[in-house]
Amino acid sequence: NAGVTQTPKFQVLKTGQSMTLQCAQDMNHEYMSWYRQDPGMGLRLIHYSVGAGITDQGEVPNGYNVSRSTTEDFPLRLLSAAPSQTSVYFCASGGWNSYEQYFGPGTRLTVT
Amino acid sequence: DAKTTQPPSMDCAEGRAANLPCNHSTISGNEYVYWYRQIHSQGPQYIIHGLKNNETNEMASLIITEDRKSSTLILPHATLRDTAVYYCIVIRDNYGQNFVFGPGTRLSVLP
């Protein structure tokens, strides 16, 4: 049981490039979400999903796309990277019968 | 969801109790209080949650005032490994999902 895994751990992009941050969980959780954390700040919700095929926007969705084709995976796509997207990205998952959310180790993204 | 207010930082001596306050004066009757912590740059970790009764688990105790407008997280015997940022979150759902994280309280446990 690996919990929530994220890849890559670190990434450097140039402005305008696109990429996908991967998130996977092996706990059969229905709920998955993506947060970003800027230096010295709390986490802000980007997108979330309540099950395969269902996604919705969070507080800061602009510049990001998500899809949920399976229960296990919830990738986050940056369409055209901007320096303002330099941040640490955390993926989380939770089950409907559980009050606890599990967070991944994070992906540190730098956009130059 | 109700907003929360926490002190930006606190110190605590190792082995002593750490008492972290949180103000949530606009909390509604069906909103829960959750506490998470983030050690260094790791992903946040669940600590405890409650509605109106005091709660205790193997990590901490949660004391909620009778009017529910504030709460205190208690780490009974703080260790150096408890140094972290602690987030108090108020959310409507018992199965808390879409969290709104504030800046939290940075707790430093001192030897």
Coordinates of C-alpha atoms in Angstrom, one line a residue:
Chain A
N1 CA 0.0 0.0 0.0
A2 CA 1.9 3.0 -1.3
G3 CA -0.8 5.6 -0.4
V4 CA -0.7 8.7 -2.6
T5 CA 2.3 8.9 -5.0
Q6 CA 3.3 11.9 -7.2
T7 CA 5.7 12.2 -10.0
P8 CA 8.0 13.9 -10.8
K9 CA 9.4 15.2 -7.5
F10 CA 11.0 18.2 -9.1
Q11 CA 10.5 19.9 -12.5
V12 CA 11.9 22.9 -14.3
L13 CA 9.9 24.3 -17.2
K14 CA 10.4 27.2 -19.6
T15 CA 7.5 29.7 -20.0
G16 CA 5.0 28.4 -22.6
Q17 CA 5.9 24.7 -22.2
S18 CA 3.2 22.2 -21.2
M19 CA 3.5 19.2 -18.9
T20 CA 1.5 16.8 -16.8
L21 CA 1.9 16.1 -13.1
Q22 CA 1.0 12.6 -12.2
C23 CA -0.9 11.5 -9.1
A24 CA -2.0 8.0 -8.2
Q25 CA -3.5 6.4 -5.1
D26 CA -4.0 2.7 -4.3
M27 CA -6.6 3.1 -1.5
N28 CA -9.7 3.0 -3.9
H29 CA -10.6 6.5 -2.8
E30 CA -13.4 8.2 -4.6
Y31 CA -12.2 11.8 -3.9
M32 CA -9.0 13.2 -5.3
S33 CA -7.8 16.8 -5.4
W34 CA -4.9 19.0 -6.4
Y35 CA -3.6 21.9 -4.3
R36 CA -0.8 24.4 -4.9
Q37 CA 1.3 26.0 -2.1
D38 CA 3.3 29.1 -2.7
P39 CA 6.2 30.1 -0.4
G40 CA 4.9 31.0 3.1
M41 CA 1.3 30.4 2.2
G42 CA -1.3 27.8 2.9
L43 CA -2.6 25.3 0.3
R44 CA -5.1 26.5 -2.3
L45 CA -7.4 24.1 -4.1
I46 CA -7.0 23.9 -7.9
H47 CA -9.3 21.1 -9.1
Y48 CA -11.0 18.1 -7.5
S49 CA -12.8 15.0 -8.5
V50 CA -15.5 13.0 -6.6
G51 CA -15.2 9.9 -8.8
A52 CA -14.1 8.6 -12.2
G53 CA -15.4 10.9 -15.0
I54 CA -16.3 13.7 -12.6
T55 CA -14.2 16.8 -12.0
D56 CA -14.8 20.3 -10.8
Q57 CA -12.9 23.5 -10.3
G58 CA -11.5 24.7 -7.0
E59 CA -10.3 28.1 -5.9
V60 CA -7.5 28.7 -8.5
P61 CA -8.2 26.6 -11.6
N62 CA -7.0 28.9 -14.4
G63 CA -4.1 27.5 -16.4
Y64 CA -4.7 23.9 -15.3
N65 CA -6.7 21.0 -16.7
V66 CA -7.6 17.7 -15.1
S67 CA -9.3 14.5 -16.0
R68 CA -10.3 11.3 -14.1
S69 CA -10.5 8.3 -16.3
T70 CA -9.8 5.8 -13.5
T71 CA -10.3 5.7 -9.7
E72 CA -6.6 5.5 -9.2
D73 CA -5.2 8.3 -11.3
F74 CA -5.8 12.1 -11.3
P75 CA -3.3 13.9 -13.6
L76 CA -2.9 17.7 -13.6
R77 CA -2.0 19.3 -16.9
L78 CA -0.3 22.7 -17.2
L79 CA -1.3 24.0 -20.7
S80 CA 1.2 26.8 -21.1
A81 CA 3.4 27.2 -18.1
A82 CA 3.9 30.7 -16.6
P83 CA 6.3 31.9 -13.9
S84 CA 3.3 32.5 -11.7
Q85 CA 2.7 28.7 -11.6
T86 CA 6.0 28.2 -9.8
S87 CA 4.9 26.4 -6.7
V88 CA 4.7 23.1 -4.9
Y89 CA 1.8 21.0 -6.0
F90 CA 0.2 18.5 -3.7
C91 CA -2.3 15.8 -4.6
A92 CA -4.7 14.3 -2.0
S93 CA -7.2 11.6 -1.8
G94 CA -10.0 10.6 0.6
G95 CA -12.8 8.1 0.8
W96 CA -16.5 9.0 1.4
N97 CA -16.5 6.8 4.5
S98 CA -13.3 8.4 5.9
Y99 CA -12.8 11.8 7.5
E100 CA -9.1 11.8 6.8
Q101 CA -7.5 13.0 3.6
Y102 CA -4.1 11.6 2.5
F103 CA -1.6 13.9 0.8
G104 CA 1.2 13.0 -1.5
P105 CA 4.8 14.2 -1.1
G106 CA 4.5 17.0 -3.5
T107 CA 6.0 18.1 -6.8
R108 CA 8.2 21.2 -6.8
L109 CA 7.7 23.1 -10.1
T110 CA 9.8 26.0 -11.2
V111 CA 8.9 28.0 -14.4
T112 CA 11.6 30.2 -15.8
Chain B
D1 CA -17.1 27.7 5.1
A2 CA -16.1 29.7 8.1
K3 CA -12.8 31.5 8.2
T4 CA -10.2 30.8 10.9
T5 CA -7.6 32.9 12.7
Q6 CA -4.5 31.4 14.1
P7 CA -1.3 33.1 15.6
P8 CA 1.5 33.0 13.0
S9 CA 4.0 31.3 15.3
M10 CA 4.5 29.8 18.7
D11 CA 7.3 28.2 20.7
C12 CA 7.1 25.3 23.1
A13 CA 9.7 23.6 25.2
E14 CA 10.3 19.9 24.5
G15 CA 8.3 17.7 26.8
R16 CA 5.8 20.4 27.7
A17 CA 2.2 20.6 26.4
A18 CA 1.7 22.7 23.2
N19 CA -1.6 24.5 23.1
L20 CA -2.4 25.9 19.7
P21 CA -5.5 28.2 19.6
C22 CA -7.8 28.8 16.7
N23 CA -10.6 31.4 16.4
H24 CA -13.6 30.5 14.2
S25 CA -16.2 33.0 15.4
T26 CA -18.4 32.6 12.3
I27 CA -18.7 28.9 12.4
S28 CA -22.1 27.4 11.6
G29 CA -23.9 24.6 13.5
N30 CA -23.1 22.0 10.9
E31 CA -19.4 22.8 10.4
Y32 CA -16.6 20.7 11.8
V33 CA -13.2 21.8 13.0
Y34 CA -10.2 19.9 11.5
W35 CA -6.6 20.1 12.4
Y36 CA -3.8 19.2 10.0
R37 CA -0.1 19.7 10.2
Q38 CA 2.7 20.1 7.7
I39 CA 6.2 19.0 8.7
H40 CA 8.9 20.8 6.8
S41 CA 7.8 20.6 3.1
Q42 CA 5.9 17.4 3.3
G43 CA 2.3 16.9 2.4
P44 CA -0.2 17.9 5.2
Q45 CA -1.1 15.2 7.8
Y46 CA -4.4 14.7 9.5
I47 CA -4.4 15.2 13.3
I48 CA -7.9 15.3 14.6
H49 CA -11.3 16.8 14.1
G50 CA -14.5 17.5 16.0
L51 CA -18.0 19.0 15.9
K52 CA -18.8 20.2 19.4
N53 CA -17.5 17.7 21.9
N54 CA -13.9 17.5 23.0
E55 CA -11.9 14.8 21.1
T56 CA -8.8 12.9 21.9
N57 CA -6.7 10.4 19.9
E58 CA -3.2 9.1 20.0
M59 CA -1.7 12.3 18.6
A60 CA -3.6 15.1 20.3
S61 CA -6.6 16.5 22.0
L62 CA -9.1 19.0 20.6
I63 CA -11.0 21.3 23.0
I64 CA -13.9 23.2 21.4
T65 CA -15.5 26.0 23.5
E66 CA -19.2 25.7 24.3
D67 CA -20.2 28.4 21.8
R68 CA -17.9 26.7 19.2
K69 CA -16.3 30.0 18.3
S70 CA -12.8 28.9 19.2
S71 CA -10.8 25.7 19.7
T72 CA -7.5 24.6 21.0
L73 CA -5.3 21.8 19.8
I74 CA -3.2 20.2 22.5
L75 CA -0.1 18.2 22.0
P76 CA 0.4 16.8 25.5
H77 CA 4.1 16.1 25.4
A78 CA 5.7 18.0 22.5
T79 CA 8.8 16.5 20.9
L80 CA 11.2 18.0 18.4
R81 CA 9.4 16.0 15.7
D82 CA 6.3 18.1 16.4
T83 CA 7.9 21.2 14.9
A84 CA 5.6 22.0 12.0
V85 CA 3.0 24.3 10.6
Y86 CA -0.4 23.5 12.1
Y87 CA -3.6 24.3 10.2
C88 CA -7.0 24.8 11.7
I89 CA -9.8 24.3 9.1
V90 CA -13.5 24.6 9.4
I91 CA -15.6 22.7 6.9
R92 CA -19.2 21.8 6.5
D93 CA -18.8 18.1 5.7
N94 CA -17.9 15.5 8.2
Y95 CA -16.0 13.8 5.4
G96 CA -13.9 16.9 4.9
Q97 CA -12.9 17.3 1.4
N98 CA -12.4 20.8 -0.1
F99 CA -10.2 22.4 2.5
V100 CA -9.4 26.0 2.7
F101 CA -6.0 26.3 4.2
G102 CA -4.9 29.6 5.9
P103 CA -1.3 30.3 6.7
G104 CA -1.5 28.3 9.9
T105 CA 0.7 28.5 13.1
R106 CA 4.3 27.6 12.9
L107 CA 5.1 25.7 16.0
S108 CA 8.8 25.4 17.0
V109 CA 9.5 22.9 19.7
L110 CA 12.7 23.9 21.5
P111 CA 15.2 21.5 23.2

